[in-house]
Amino acid sequence: DFYADVVFCAHLATEEYFWLAIASGGCVIIPLVIQFGALLIYQDQWVRDELIKEKVSGWLMIWSRRLWLFSFLSGSTYGAIELLNSNIFAMQFFSMGLTKKHLSQFNRSS
């Protein structure tokens, strides 16, 4: 969906609808910036929380760049965090270590 929106904005920019392309681009970029801001805030909270501090800070030291890349490619930090806490295939990359409480708090921040 994110990439369809980006392609739509690019298509509008090539036509004579430049102002509409700017408005549409804002509707795509602004929510993404807000999501990344929320992710920054919550990462700081997670590494300070004694309950999950050790697991999450260790995970972030290894996988932080991939988390950001994955969030950008998927167009959603919330979906990326859910997937990276799914423990799918029992791989470390998908075992971030957040509790259900922390996931719920992060998802409600949208």
Short mmCIF file of N, CA, C and O in Angstrom, two decimals:
data_model
loop_
_atom_site.label_atom_id
_atom_site.label_comp_id
_atom_site.label_asym_id
_atom_site.label_seq_id
_atom_site.Cartn_x
_atom_site.Cartn_y
_atom_site.Cartn_z
N ASP A 1 0.82 -1.18 0.00
CA ASP A 1 0.00 0.00 0.00
C ASP A 1 0.88 1.26 0.00
O ASP A 1 0.59 2.21 -0.71
N PHE A 2 1.93 1.24 0.82
CA PHE A 2 2.84 2.38 0.91
C PHE A 2 3.47 2.67 -0.46
O PHE A 2 3.51 3.81 -0.91
N TYR A 3 3.92 1.63 -1.12
CA TYR A 3 4.58 1.83 -2.41
C TYR A 3 3.59 2.23 -3.51
O TYR A 3 3.94 2.98 -4.41
N ALA A 4 2.38 1.75 -3.41
CA ALA A 4 1.35 2.19 -4.37
C ALA A 4 1.09 3.68 -4.21
O ALA A 4 0.94 4.40 -5.20
N ASP A 5 1.11 4.16 -2.97
CA ASP A 5 0.94 5.59 -2.72
C ASP A 5 2.11 6.38 -3.28
O ASP A 5 1.93 7.46 -3.87
N VAL A 6 3.31 5.87 -3.11
CA VAL A 6 4.51 6.55 -3.63
C VAL A 6 4.46 6.61 -5.16
O VAL A 6 4.75 7.65 -5.76
N VAL A 7 4.10 5.50 -5.78
CA VAL A 7 4.01 5.47 -7.25
C VAL A 7 2.92 6.43 -7.73
O VAL A 7 3.11 7.14 -8.72
N PHE A 8 1.81 6.49 -7.02
CA PHE A 8 0.73 7.41 -7.38
C PHE A 8 1.23 8.86 -7.31
O PHE A 8 0.97 9.66 -8.22
N CYS A 9 1.95 9.20 -6.25
CA CYS A 9 2.50 10.56 -6.11
C CYS A 9 3.48 10.87 -7.24
O CYS A 9 3.47 11.97 -7.80
N ALA A 10 4.32 9.91 -7.57
CA ALA A 10 5.28 10.11 -8.65
C ALA A 10 4.56 10.30 -9.98
O ALA A 10 4.95 11.14 -10.80
N HIS A 11 3.51 9.55 -10.19
CA HIS A 11 2.72 9.69 -11.42
C HIS A 11 2.07 11.07 -11.50
O HIS A 11 2.06 11.70 -12.56
N LEU A 12 1.55 11.53 -10.39
CA LEU A 12 0.94 12.86 -10.37
C LEU A 12 1.97 13.95 -10.66
O LEU A 12 1.67 14.94 -11.32
N ALA A 13 3.18 13.75 -10.18
CA ALA A 13 4.23 14.75 -10.37
C ALA A 13 4.64 14.86 -11.83
O ALA A 13 5.07 15.91 -12.28
N THR A 14 4.51 13.77 -12.58
CA THR A 14 4.88 13.81 -13.99
C THR A 14 3.77 14.42 -14.84
O THR A 14 4.01 14.83 -15.96
N GLU A 15 2.58 14.46 -14.32
CA GLU A 15 1.45 15.07 -15.03
C GLU A 15 1.43 16.57 -14.69
O GLU A 15 2.38 17.10 -14.15
N GLU A 16 0.36 17.20 -14.95
CA GLU A 16 0.23 18.63 -14.66
C GLU A 16 -0.40 18.86 -13.29
O GLU A 16 -0.88 19.95 -13.00
N TYR A 17 -0.38 17.87 -12.43
CA TYR A 17 -0.99 17.94 -11.10
C TYR A 17 0.07 18.06 -10.01
O TYR A 17 0.04 17.34 -9.02
N PHE A 18 0.99 18.98 -10.18
CA PHE A 18 2.12 19.10 -9.26
C PHE A 18 1.68 19.36 -7.82
O PHE A 18 2.18 18.74 -6.89
N TRP A 19 0.73 20.26 -7.61
CA TRP A 19 0.28 20.58 -6.25
C TRP A 19 -0.44 19.40 -5.61
O TRP A 19 -0.32 19.17 -4.41
N LEU A 20 -1.16 18.66 -6.41
CA LEU A 20 -1.82 17.47 -5.89
C LEU A 20 -0.78 16.41 -5.51
O LEU A 20 -0.94 15.70 -4.51
N ALA A 21 0.29 16.33 -6.28
CA ALA A 21 1.37 15.40 -5.97
C ALA A 21 2.03 15.78 -4.64
O ALA A 21 2.36 14.91 -3.83
N ILE A 22 2.22 17.06 -4.40
CA ILE A 22 2.82 17.52 -3.14
C ILE A 22 1.89 17.18 -1.97
O ILE A 22 2.34 16.67 -0.93
N ALA A 23 0.60 17.45 -2.12
CA ALA A 23 -0.36 17.15 -1.06
C ALA A 23 -0.41 15.64 -0.79
O ALA A 23 -0.42 15.20 0.37
N SER A 24 -0.43 14.85 -1.85
CA SER A 24 -0.46 13.39 -1.69
C SER A 24 0.83 12.88 -1.05
O SER A 24 0.80 11.99 -0.20
N GLY A 25 1.95 13.46 -1.47
CA GLY A 25 3.23 13.09 -0.87
C GLY A 25 3.27 13.39 0.61
O GLY A 25 3.80 12.61 1.41
N GLY A 26 2.68 14.51 0.99
CA GLY A 26 2.61 14.84 2.42
C GLY A 26 1.80 13.84 3.20
O GLY A 26 2.14 13.49 4.33
N CYS A 27 0.73 13.36 2.58
CA CYS A 27 -0.11 12.35 3.24
C CYS A 27 0.59 11.00 3.36
O CYS A 27 0.17 10.15 4.14
N VAL A 28 1.63 10.80 2.59
CA VAL A 28 2.42 9.57 2.68
C VAL A 28 3.59 9.76 3.64
O VAL A 28 3.85 8.92 4.50
N ILE A 29 4.29 10.87 3.51
CA ILE A 29 5.52 11.10 4.27
C ILE A 29 5.25 11.45 5.73
O ILE A 29 5.94 10.94 6.63
N ILE A 30 4.27 12.31 6.00
CA ILE A 30 4.02 12.75 7.38
C ILE A 30 3.71 11.58 8.32
O ILE A 30 4.31 11.48 9.39
N PRO A 31 2.80 10.65 7.97
CA PRO A 31 2.57 9.51 8.87
C PRO A 31 3.82 8.65 9.07
O PRO A 31 4.06 8.14 10.17
N LEU A 32 4.62 8.50 8.03
CA LEU A 32 5.84 7.70 8.16
C LEU A 32 6.81 8.36 9.12
O LEU A 32 7.42 7.69 9.97
N VAL A 33 6.96 9.67 9.04
CA VAL A 33 7.84 10.41 9.94
C VAL A 33 7.33 10.30 11.38
O VAL A 33 8.12 10.10 12.32
N ILE A 34 6.02 10.39 11.56
CA ILE A 34 5.44 10.25 12.91
C ILE A 34 5.71 8.85 13.46
O ILE A 34 6.07 8.70 14.64
N GLN A 35 5.57 7.83 12.63
CA GLN A 35 5.84 6.47 13.07
C GLN A 35 7.30 6.29 13.48
O GLN A 35 7.60 5.66 14.50
N PHE A 36 8.21 6.84 12.69
CA PHE A 36 9.63 6.72 13.02
C PHE A 36 9.97 7.50 14.29
O PHE A 36 10.80 7.07 15.09
N GLY A 37 9.30 8.63 14.49
CA GLY A 37 9.48 9.38 15.74
C GLY A 37 9.02 8.57 16.94
O GLY A 37 9.69 8.53 17.98
N ALA A 38 7.85 7.93 16.80
CA ALA A 38 7.34 7.08 17.88
C ALA A 38 8.29 5.93 18.15
O ALA A 38 8.53 5.58 19.31
N LEU A 39 8.85 5.35 17.10
CA LEU A 39 9.80 4.25 17.28
C LEU A 39 11.03 4.71 18.06
O LEU A 39 11.51 4.01 18.96
N LEU A 40 11.54 5.88 17.76
CA LEU A 40 12.69 6.43 18.50
C LEU A 40 12.36 6.59 19.98
O LEU A 40 13.15 6.22 20.86
N ILE A 41 11.20 7.16 20.26
CA ILE A 41 10.78 7.39 21.65
C ILE A 41 10.63 6.06 22.39
O ILE A 41 11.13 5.90 23.51
N TYR A 42 9.97 5.12 21.76
CA TYR A 42 9.74 3.83 22.42
C TYR A 42 11.01 3.01 22.56
O TYR A 42 11.19 2.30 23.55
N GLN A 43 11.92 3.10 21.62
CA GLN A 43 13.20 2.39 21.77
C GLN A 43 13.91 2.87 23.02
O GLN A 43 14.46 2.07 23.79
N ASP A 44 13.90 4.17 23.25
CA ASP A 44 14.53 4.73 24.44
C ASP A 44 13.84 4.21 25.71
O ASP A 44 14.51 3.86 26.68
N GLN A 45 12.52 4.14 25.69
CA GLN A 45 11.79 3.62 26.85
C GLN A 45 12.07 2.15 27.08
O GLN A 45 12.21 1.71 28.22
N TRP A 46 12.16 1.38 26.00
CA TRP A 46 12.40 -0.06 26.13
C TRP A 46 13.76 -0.37 26.73
O TRP A 46 13.88 -1.28 27.54
N VAL A 47 14.78 0.36 26.35
CA VAL A 47 16.11 0.06 26.89
C VAL A 47 16.27 0.57 28.32
O VAL A 47 17.23 0.19 28.99
N ARG A 48 15.33 1.37 28.80
CA ARG A 48 15.35 1.83 30.20
C ARG A 48 14.45 0.99 31.10
O ARG A 48 14.55 1.10 32.31
N ASP A 49 13.59 0.20 30.54
CA ASP A 49 12.66 -0.62 31.31
C ASP A 49 13.39 -1.85 31.85
O ASP A 49 13.89 -2.68 31.08
N GLU A 50 13.43 -1.97 33.16
CA GLU A 50 14.18 -3.06 33.80
C GLU A 50 13.66 -4.45 33.42
O GLU A 50 14.43 -5.41 33.39
N LEU A 51 12.38 -4.55 33.10
CA LEU A 51 11.79 -5.84 32.77
C LEU A 51 12.34 -6.42 31.46
O LEU A 51 12.56 -7.62 31.34
N ILE A 52 12.58 -5.57 30.48
CA ILE A 52 13.00 -6.04 29.15
C ILE A 52 14.34 -5.47 28.70
O ILE A 52 14.80 -5.77 27.60
N LYS A 53 14.94 -4.67 29.54
CA LYS A 53 16.16 -3.92 29.19
C LYS A 53 17.25 -4.79 28.58
O LYS A 53 17.78 -4.49 27.51
N GLU A 54 17.58 -5.87 29.24
CA GLU A 54 18.70 -6.71 28.79
C GLU A 54 18.44 -7.33 27.42
O GLU A 54 19.28 -7.25 26.52
N LYS A 55 17.28 -7.92 27.25
CA LYS A 55 16.96 -8.60 25.99
C LYS A 55 16.85 -7.60 24.83
O LYS A 55 17.44 -7.80 23.77
N VAL A 56 16.10 -6.52 25.04
CA VAL A 56 15.84 -5.57 23.97
C VAL A 56 17.08 -4.78 23.60
O VAL A 56 17.38 -4.59 22.42
N SER A 57 17.85 -4.33 24.59
CA SER A 57 19.06 -3.56 24.26
C SER A 57 20.07 -4.43 23.53
O SER A 57 20.73 -3.97 22.59
N GLY A 58 20.18 -5.70 23.90
CA GLY A 58 21.07 -6.61 23.19
C GLY A 58 20.61 -6.84 21.76
O GLY A 58 21.40 -6.85 20.82
N TRP A 59 19.30 -7.00 21.60
CA TRP A 59 18.74 -7.20 20.27
C TRP A 59 18.97 -5.97 19.41
O TRP A 59 19.35 -6.07 18.25
N LEU A 60 18.72 -4.79 19.98
CA LEU A 60 18.88 -3.55 19.22
C LEU A 60 20.35 -3.31 18.82
O LEU A 60 20.61 -2.75 17.76
N MET A 61 21.28 -3.72 19.67
CA MET A 61 22.70 -3.56 19.32
C MET A 61 23.04 -4.33 18.05
O MET A 61 23.83 -3.87 17.23
N ILE A 62 22.42 -5.46 17.88
CA ILE A 62 22.71 -6.32 16.72
C ILE A 62 21.85 -5.94 15.52
O ILE A 62 22.34 -5.84 14.39
N TRP A 63 20.56 -5.74 15.74
CA TRP A 63 19.59 -5.65 14.65
C TRP A 63 19.00 -4.27 14.40
O TRP A 63 18.10 -4.13 13.56
N SER A 64 19.44 -3.25 15.07
CA SER A 64 18.82 -1.93 14.98
C SER A 64 18.72 -1.40 13.54
O SER A 64 17.67 -0.93 13.11
N ARG A 65 19.79 -1.49 12.80
CA ARG A 65 19.76 -0.99 11.42
C ARG A 65 18.76 -1.76 10.56
O ARG A 65 18.07 -1.18 9.73
N ARG A 66 18.69 -3.04 10.78
CA ARG A 66 17.74 -3.84 10.00
C ARG A 66 16.30 -3.54 10.41
O ARG A 66 15.40 -3.60 9.58
N LEU A 67 16.09 -3.21 11.67
CA LEU A 67 14.76 -2.80 12.12
C LEU A 67 14.31 -1.56 11.36
O LEU A 67 13.19 -1.51 10.85
N TRP A 68 15.18 -0.57 11.25
CA TRP A 68 14.84 0.66 10.54
C TRP A 68 14.63 0.40 9.06
O TRP A 68 13.70 0.92 8.46
N LEU A 69 15.49 -0.39 8.47
CA LEU A 69 15.35 -0.73 7.07
C LEU A 69 14.05 -1.50 6.82
O LEU A 69 13.29 -1.20 5.89
N PHE A 70 13.78 -2.47 7.66
CA PHE A 70 12.57 -3.27 7.54
C PHE A 70 11.33 -2.39 7.70
O PHE A 70 10.35 -2.54 6.98
N SER A 71 11.38 -1.45 8.65
CA SER A 71 10.25 -0.53 8.86
C SER A 71 10.03 0.34 7.63
O SER A 71 8.89 0.56 7.22
N PHE A 72 11.11 0.81 7.04
CA PHE A 72 10.98 1.65 5.86
C PHE A 72 10.45 0.85 4.67
O PHE A 72 9.56 1.30 3.96
N LEU A 73 10.99 -0.34 4.47
CA LEU A 73 10.56 -1.16 3.33
C LEU A 73 9.11 -1.60 3.46
O LEU A 73 8.40 -1.69 2.46
N SER A 74 8.68 -1.86 4.67
CA SER A 74 7.28 -2.29 4.86
C SER A 74 6.34 -1.09 4.91
O SER A 74 5.13 -1.26 4.74
N GLY A 75 6.88 0.10 5.18
CA GLY A 75 6.04 1.29 5.26
C GLY A 75 5.32 1.43 6.58
O GLY A 75 4.46 2.28 6.74
N SER A 76 5.67 0.59 7.56
CA SER A 76 5.00 0.64 8.85
C SER A 76 5.92 0.16 9.96
O SER A 76 6.38 -0.98 9.95
N THR A 77 6.19 1.04 10.93
CA THR A 77 7.00 0.61 12.06
C THR A 77 6.20 -0.35 12.94
O THR A 77 6.75 -1.26 13.55
N TYR A 78 4.88 -0.14 13.00
CA TYR A 78 4.04 -0.98 13.85
C TYR A 78 4.01 -2.43 13.36
O TYR A 78 4.16 -3.36 14.15
N GLY A 79 3.84 -2.60 12.07
CA GLY A 79 3.86 -3.95 11.50
C GLY A 79 5.23 -4.60 11.65
O GLY A 79 5.34 -5.79 11.94
N ALA A 80 6.28 -3.81 11.47
CA ALA A 80 7.64 -4.35 11.60
C ALA A 80 7.90 -4.82 13.03
O ALA A 80 8.45 -5.90 13.24
N ILE A 81 7.50 -4.02 14.02
CA ILE A 81 7.71 -4.39 15.42
C ILE A 81 6.92 -5.66 15.75
O ILE A 81 7.42 -6.55 16.43
N GLU A 82 5.69 -5.75 15.27
CA GLU A 82 4.90 -6.97 15.50
C GLU A 82 5.59 -8.20 14.92
O GLU A 82 5.70 -9.22 15.57
N LEU A 83 6.06 -8.08 13.68
CA LEU A 83 6.73 -9.20 13.04
C LEU A 83 8.04 -9.55 13.74
O LEU A 83 8.35 -10.73 13.94
N LEU A 84 8.79 -8.55 14.14
CA LEU A 84 10.09 -8.80 14.77
C LEU A 84 9.95 -9.30 16.20
O LEU A 84 10.95 -9.64 16.83
N ASN A 85 8.75 -9.37 16.72
CA ASN A 85 8.49 -9.96 18.03
C ASN A 85 7.69 -11.26 17.91
O ASN A 85 7.23 -11.79 18.90
N SER A 86 7.53 -11.76 16.71
CA SER A 86 6.70 -12.93 16.49
C SER A 86 7.40 -14.25 16.83
O SER A 86 6.76 -15.28 16.94
N ASN A 87 8.71 -14.22 16.96
CA ASN A 87 9.51 -15.42 17.23
C ASN A 87 9.31 -16.48 16.14
O ASN A 87 9.43 -17.67 16.39
N ILE A 88 9.02 -16.02 14.94
CA ILE A 88 8.81 -16.92 13.82
C ILE A 88 10.11 -17.67 13.49
O ILE A 88 11.19 -17.10 13.56
N PHE A 89 10.01 -18.91 13.20
CA PHE A 89 11.15 -19.79 12.89
C PHE A 89 12.16 -19.86 14.03
O PHE A 89 13.27 -20.33 13.84
N ALA A 90 11.82 -19.35 15.21
CA ALA A 90 12.70 -19.31 16.37
C ALA A 90 14.05 -18.66 16.05
O ALA A 90 15.08 -19.02 16.60
N MET A 91 14.01 -17.69 15.13
CA MET A 91 15.24 -16.98 14.76
C MET A 91 15.40 -15.75 15.65
O MET A 91 14.41 -15.10 16.01
N GLN A 92 16.64 -15.41 15.97
CA GLN A 92 16.92 -14.28 16.84
C GLN A 92 16.38 -12.97 16.25
O GLN A 92 15.89 -12.12 16.99
N PHE A 93 16.45 -12.81 14.94
CA PHE A 93 15.98 -11.60 14.30
C PHE A 93 14.49 -11.36 14.58
O PHE A 93 14.04 -10.23 14.69
N PHE A 94 13.71 -12.43 14.71
CA PHE A 94 12.28 -12.31 14.96
C PHE A 94 11.94 -12.49 16.43
O PHE A 94 10.80 -12.79 16.78
N SER A 95 12.92 -12.30 17.31
CA SER A 95 12.71 -12.45 18.75
C SER A 95 13.25 -11.22 19.47
O SER A 95 14.24 -11.28 20.20
N MET A 96 12.60 -10.10 19.27
CA MET A 96 13.05 -8.83 19.83
C MET A 96 12.97 -8.81 21.36
O MET A 96 13.81 -8.21 22.01
N GLY A 97 11.95 -9.42 21.91
CA GLY A 97 11.87 -9.54 23.36
C GLY A 97 10.89 -8.59 24.04
O GLY A 97 10.92 -8.46 25.26
N LEU A 98 10.02 -7.94 23.30
CA LEU A 98 9.02 -7.09 23.93
C LEU A 98 7.90 -7.94 24.51
O LEU A 98 7.55 -8.98 23.96
N THR A 99 7.35 -7.48 25.62
CA THR A 99 6.21 -8.18 26.21
C THR A 99 4.93 -7.72 25.50
O THR A 99 4.94 -6.74 24.76
N LYS A 100 3.84 -8.44 25.74
CA LYS A 100 2.56 -8.04 25.14
C LYS A 100 2.16 -6.65 25.59
O LYS A 100 1.58 -5.88 24.82
N LYS A 101 2.49 -6.31 26.82
CA LYS A 101 2.18 -4.98 27.34
C LYS A 101 2.91 -3.90 26.54
O LYS A 101 2.32 -2.90 26.14
N HIS A 102 4.19 -4.12 26.28
CA HIS A 102 4.98 -3.15 25.53
C HIS A 102 4.51 -3.04 24.08
O HIS A 102 4.45 -1.94 23.52
N LEU A 103 4.18 -4.17 23.48
CA LEU A 103 3.65 -4.15 22.11
C LEU A 103 2.33 -3.39 22.04
O LEU A 103 2.11 -2.60 21.13
N SER A 104 1.48 -3.63 23.02
CA SER A 104 0.19 -2.95 23.06
C SER A 104 0.36 -1.45 23.22
O SER A 104 -0.30 -0.66 22.54
N GLN A 105 1.26 -1.04 24.10
CA GLN A 105 1.53 0.40 24.28
C GLN A 105 2.06 1.03 23.00
O GLN A 105 1.64 2.13 22.62
N PHE A 106 2.95 0.35 22.32
CA PHE A 106 3.52 0.88 21.08
C PHE A 106 2.45 0.99 20.01
O PHE A 106 2.36 2.00 19.31
N ASN A 107 1.62 -0.01 19.87
CA ASN A 107 0.58 -0.01 18.85
C ASN A 107 -0.50 1.04 19.13
O ASN A 107 -1.11 1.56 18.20
N ARG A 108 -0.73 1.34 20.39
CA ARG A 108 -1.71 2.38 20.73
C ARG A 108 -1.19 3.77 20.47
O ARG A 108 -1.95 4.72 20.42
N SER A 109 0.11 3.91 20.27
CA SER A 109 0.69 5.24 20.05
C SER A 109 0.40 5.78 18.65
O SER A 109 0.73 6.91 18.35
N SER A 110 -0.21 4.96 17.80
CA SER A 110 -0.48 5.39 16.42
C SER A 110 -1.56 6.44 16.35
O SER A 110 -2.38 6.62 17.13
#
